[in-house]
Coordinates of C-alpha atoms and ligand atoms in Angstrom, one line a residue:
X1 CA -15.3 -17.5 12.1
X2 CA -17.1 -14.6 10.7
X3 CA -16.4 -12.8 7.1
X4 CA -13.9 -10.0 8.5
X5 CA -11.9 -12.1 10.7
X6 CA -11.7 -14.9 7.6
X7 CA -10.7 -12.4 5.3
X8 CA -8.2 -10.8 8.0
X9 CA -6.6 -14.5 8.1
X10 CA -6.5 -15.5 4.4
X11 CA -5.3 -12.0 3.1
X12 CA -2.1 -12.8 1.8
X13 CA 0.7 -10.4 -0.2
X14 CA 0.5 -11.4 -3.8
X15 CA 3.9 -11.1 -6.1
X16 CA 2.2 -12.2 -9.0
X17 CA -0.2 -9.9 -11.1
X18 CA -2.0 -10.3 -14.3
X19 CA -1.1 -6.5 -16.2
X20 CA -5.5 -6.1 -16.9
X21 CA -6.4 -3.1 -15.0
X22 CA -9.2 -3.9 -12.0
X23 CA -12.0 -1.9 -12.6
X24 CA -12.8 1.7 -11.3
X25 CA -15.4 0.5 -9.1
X26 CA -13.3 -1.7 -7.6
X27 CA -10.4 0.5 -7.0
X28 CA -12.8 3.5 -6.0
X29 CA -14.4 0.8 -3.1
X30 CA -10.5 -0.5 -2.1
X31 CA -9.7 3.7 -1.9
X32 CA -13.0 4.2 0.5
X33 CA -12.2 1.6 2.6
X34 CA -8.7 2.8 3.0
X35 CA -10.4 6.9 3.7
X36 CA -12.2 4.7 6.2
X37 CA -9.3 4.0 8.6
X38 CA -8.7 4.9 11.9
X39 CA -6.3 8.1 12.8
X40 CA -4.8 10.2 15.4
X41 CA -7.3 12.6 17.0
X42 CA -9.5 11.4 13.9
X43 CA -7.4 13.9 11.8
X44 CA -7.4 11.5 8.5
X45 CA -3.8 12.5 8.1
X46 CA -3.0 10.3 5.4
X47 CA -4.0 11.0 1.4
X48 CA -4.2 8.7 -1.1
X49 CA -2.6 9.1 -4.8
X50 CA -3.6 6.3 -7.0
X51 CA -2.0 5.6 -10.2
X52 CA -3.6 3.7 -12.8
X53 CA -1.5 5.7 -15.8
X54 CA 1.1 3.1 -17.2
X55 CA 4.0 5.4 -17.9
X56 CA 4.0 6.9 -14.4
X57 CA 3.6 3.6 -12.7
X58 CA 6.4 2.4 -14.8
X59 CA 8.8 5.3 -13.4
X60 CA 7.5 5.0 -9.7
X61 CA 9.0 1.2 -10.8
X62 CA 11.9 2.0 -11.9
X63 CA 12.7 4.4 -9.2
X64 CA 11.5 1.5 -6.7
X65 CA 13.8 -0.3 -7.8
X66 CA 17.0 2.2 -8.0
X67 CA 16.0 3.0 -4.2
X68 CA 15.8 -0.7 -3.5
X69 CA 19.2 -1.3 -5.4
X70 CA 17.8 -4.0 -7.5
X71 CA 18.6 -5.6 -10.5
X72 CA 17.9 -3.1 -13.5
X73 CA 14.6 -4.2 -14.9
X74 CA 13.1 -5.8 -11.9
X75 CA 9.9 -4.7 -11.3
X76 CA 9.1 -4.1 -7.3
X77 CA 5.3 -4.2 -7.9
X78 CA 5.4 -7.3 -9.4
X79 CA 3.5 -6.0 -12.5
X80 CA 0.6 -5.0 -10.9
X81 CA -1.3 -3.0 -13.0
X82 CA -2.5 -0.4 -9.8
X83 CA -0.5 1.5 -7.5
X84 CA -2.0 3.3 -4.4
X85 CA 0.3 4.9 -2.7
X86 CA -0.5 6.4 1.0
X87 CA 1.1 9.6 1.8
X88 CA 1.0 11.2 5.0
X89 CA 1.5 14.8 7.0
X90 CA 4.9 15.0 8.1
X91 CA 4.0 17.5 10.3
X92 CA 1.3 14.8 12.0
X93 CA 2.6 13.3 15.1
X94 CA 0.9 10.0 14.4
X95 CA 0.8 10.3 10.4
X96 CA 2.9 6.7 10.4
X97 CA 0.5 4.9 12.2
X98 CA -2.3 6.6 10.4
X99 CA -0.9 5.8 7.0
X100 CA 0.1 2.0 7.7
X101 CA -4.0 1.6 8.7
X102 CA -4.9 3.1 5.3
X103 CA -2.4 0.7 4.0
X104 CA -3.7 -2.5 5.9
X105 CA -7.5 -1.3 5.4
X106 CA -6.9 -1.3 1.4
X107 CA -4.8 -4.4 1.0
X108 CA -8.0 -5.9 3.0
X109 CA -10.4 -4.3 1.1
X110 CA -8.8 -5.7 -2.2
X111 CA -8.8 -9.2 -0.6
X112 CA -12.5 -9.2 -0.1
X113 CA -12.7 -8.1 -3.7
X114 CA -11.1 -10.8 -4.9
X115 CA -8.2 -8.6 -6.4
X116 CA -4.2 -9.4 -4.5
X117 CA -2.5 -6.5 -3.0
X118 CA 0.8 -6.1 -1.7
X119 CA 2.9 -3.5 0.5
X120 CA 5.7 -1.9 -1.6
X121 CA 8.4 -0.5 0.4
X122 CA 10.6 3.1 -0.4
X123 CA 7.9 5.4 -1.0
X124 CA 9.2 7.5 1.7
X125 CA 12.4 7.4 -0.2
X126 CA 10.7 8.1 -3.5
X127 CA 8.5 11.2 -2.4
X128 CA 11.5 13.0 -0.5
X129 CA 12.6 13.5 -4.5
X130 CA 12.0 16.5 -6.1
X131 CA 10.5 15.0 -9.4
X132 CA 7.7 13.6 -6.7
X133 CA 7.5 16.5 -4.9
X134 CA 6.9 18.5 -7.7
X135 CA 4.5 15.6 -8.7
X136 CA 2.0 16.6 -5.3
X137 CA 2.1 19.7 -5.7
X138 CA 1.2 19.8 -9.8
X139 CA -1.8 18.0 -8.5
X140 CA -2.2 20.6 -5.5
X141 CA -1.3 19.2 -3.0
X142 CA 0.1 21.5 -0.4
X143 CA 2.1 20.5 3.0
X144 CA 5.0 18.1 3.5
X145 CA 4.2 14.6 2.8
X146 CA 6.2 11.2 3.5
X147 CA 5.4 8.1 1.5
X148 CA 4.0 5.8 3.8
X149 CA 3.4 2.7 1.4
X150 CA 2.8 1.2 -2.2
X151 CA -0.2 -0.5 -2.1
X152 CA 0.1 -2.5 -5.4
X153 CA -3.5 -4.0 -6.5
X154 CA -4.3 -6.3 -9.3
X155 CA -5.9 -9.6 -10.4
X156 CA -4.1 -12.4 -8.7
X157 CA -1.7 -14.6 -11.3
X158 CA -2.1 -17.8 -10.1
X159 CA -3.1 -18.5 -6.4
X160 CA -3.0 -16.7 -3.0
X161 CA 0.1 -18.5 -1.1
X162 CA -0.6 -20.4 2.4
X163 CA 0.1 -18.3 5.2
X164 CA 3.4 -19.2 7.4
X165 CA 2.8 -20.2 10.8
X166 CA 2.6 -17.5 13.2
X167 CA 5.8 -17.5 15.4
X168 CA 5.0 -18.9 19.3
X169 CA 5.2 -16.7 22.0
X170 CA 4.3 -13.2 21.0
X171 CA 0.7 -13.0 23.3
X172 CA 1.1 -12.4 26.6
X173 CA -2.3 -12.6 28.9
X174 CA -2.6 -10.3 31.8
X175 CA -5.7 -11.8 33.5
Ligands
LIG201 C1 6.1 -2.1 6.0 C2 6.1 -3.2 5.0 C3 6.9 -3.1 3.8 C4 6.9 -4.1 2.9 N1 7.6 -4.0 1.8 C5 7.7 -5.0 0.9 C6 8.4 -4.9 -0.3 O1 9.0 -3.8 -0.6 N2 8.5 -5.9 -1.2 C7 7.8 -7.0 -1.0 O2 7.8 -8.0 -1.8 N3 7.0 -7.2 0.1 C8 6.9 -6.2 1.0 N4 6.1 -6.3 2.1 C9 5.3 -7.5 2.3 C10 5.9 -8.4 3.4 O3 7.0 -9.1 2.9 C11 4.8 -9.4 3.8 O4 3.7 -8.7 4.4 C12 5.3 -10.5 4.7 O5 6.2 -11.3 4.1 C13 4.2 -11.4 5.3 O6 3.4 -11.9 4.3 P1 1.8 -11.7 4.2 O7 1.6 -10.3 3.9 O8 1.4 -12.6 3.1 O9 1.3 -12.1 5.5 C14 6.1 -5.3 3.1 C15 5.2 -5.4 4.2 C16 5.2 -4.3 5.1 C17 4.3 -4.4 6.3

């Protein structure tokens, strides 16, 4: 088995982080490889906003976790310390598809970095808000975005689970 296709087998989602930040390098690298991604008509219809400031990942938790209906004070990204979130064109016929590659490219990315990652759910939810809206554009970002995904990085708290097995009967050879 080569490097990728290990690394495509043993990435697992990680619900356990340790709060110390990854460093730049590393997040820069997982944010590359997630630019990387394939896309509709190659029109690299998804951005990227990463949050590393403490205060707003704590409200993008809190909100998580309103959307999510939650017990108050649960924290959805498992305190991971990073929080990439993929947003993509509305306006993009394929901007879905296009974001959940950015998604699965990063999560892979962090995996070969030794750092866990996990999907977060409800960022559409969470960017059709106002206070998020007004968030994009205060950084300048024009258009309509839809949250596509969380990605929440960190370093691993304790170890990367076993995957399940994978269900029977989902391949079906035309030959
Ligand atoms: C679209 C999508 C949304 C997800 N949302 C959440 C989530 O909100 N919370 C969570 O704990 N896991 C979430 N996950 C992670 C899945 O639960 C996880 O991928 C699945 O259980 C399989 O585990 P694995 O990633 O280790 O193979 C999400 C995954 C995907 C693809």
């Amino acid at each position: 088995m080569n490097d990728v296709i290990k690394a495509l087998k043993e990435r697992r989602s990680i619900r356990s982080f340790k709060s110390e930040m990854p460093s730049k390098e590393d997040i820069k690298q997982i944010i590359e490889a997630g630019l990387y991604a394939a896309s509709g008509k190659g029109q690299q219809a998804a951005i990227i906003l990463a949050v590393t400031n403490k205060e707003l990942r704590t409200k993008l938790s809190q909100i998580n976790c309103t959307i999510g209906g939650f017990k108050e004070g649960m924290d959805p990204f498992y305190g991971a310390p990073v929080i990439l979130i993929v947003l993509a064109n509305k306006n993009w016929p394929t901007h879905v598809y296009d974001g959940s590659l950015v998604m699965d490219n990063m999560m892979l990315a962090a995996h070969s970095l030794g750092l866990g990652s996990i999907w977060i759910h409800r960022a559409k939810e969470t960017f059709e808000k106002s206070e998020y809206q007004q968030l994009l554009k205060d950084l300048g970002v024009e258009g309509e975005w839809e949250g596509i995904g969380n990605c929440a990085i960190g370093y691993i708290d304790g170890g990367i689970p076993r995957a399940v097995a994978r269900k029977d009967n989902r391949v079906f050879w035309v030959e």
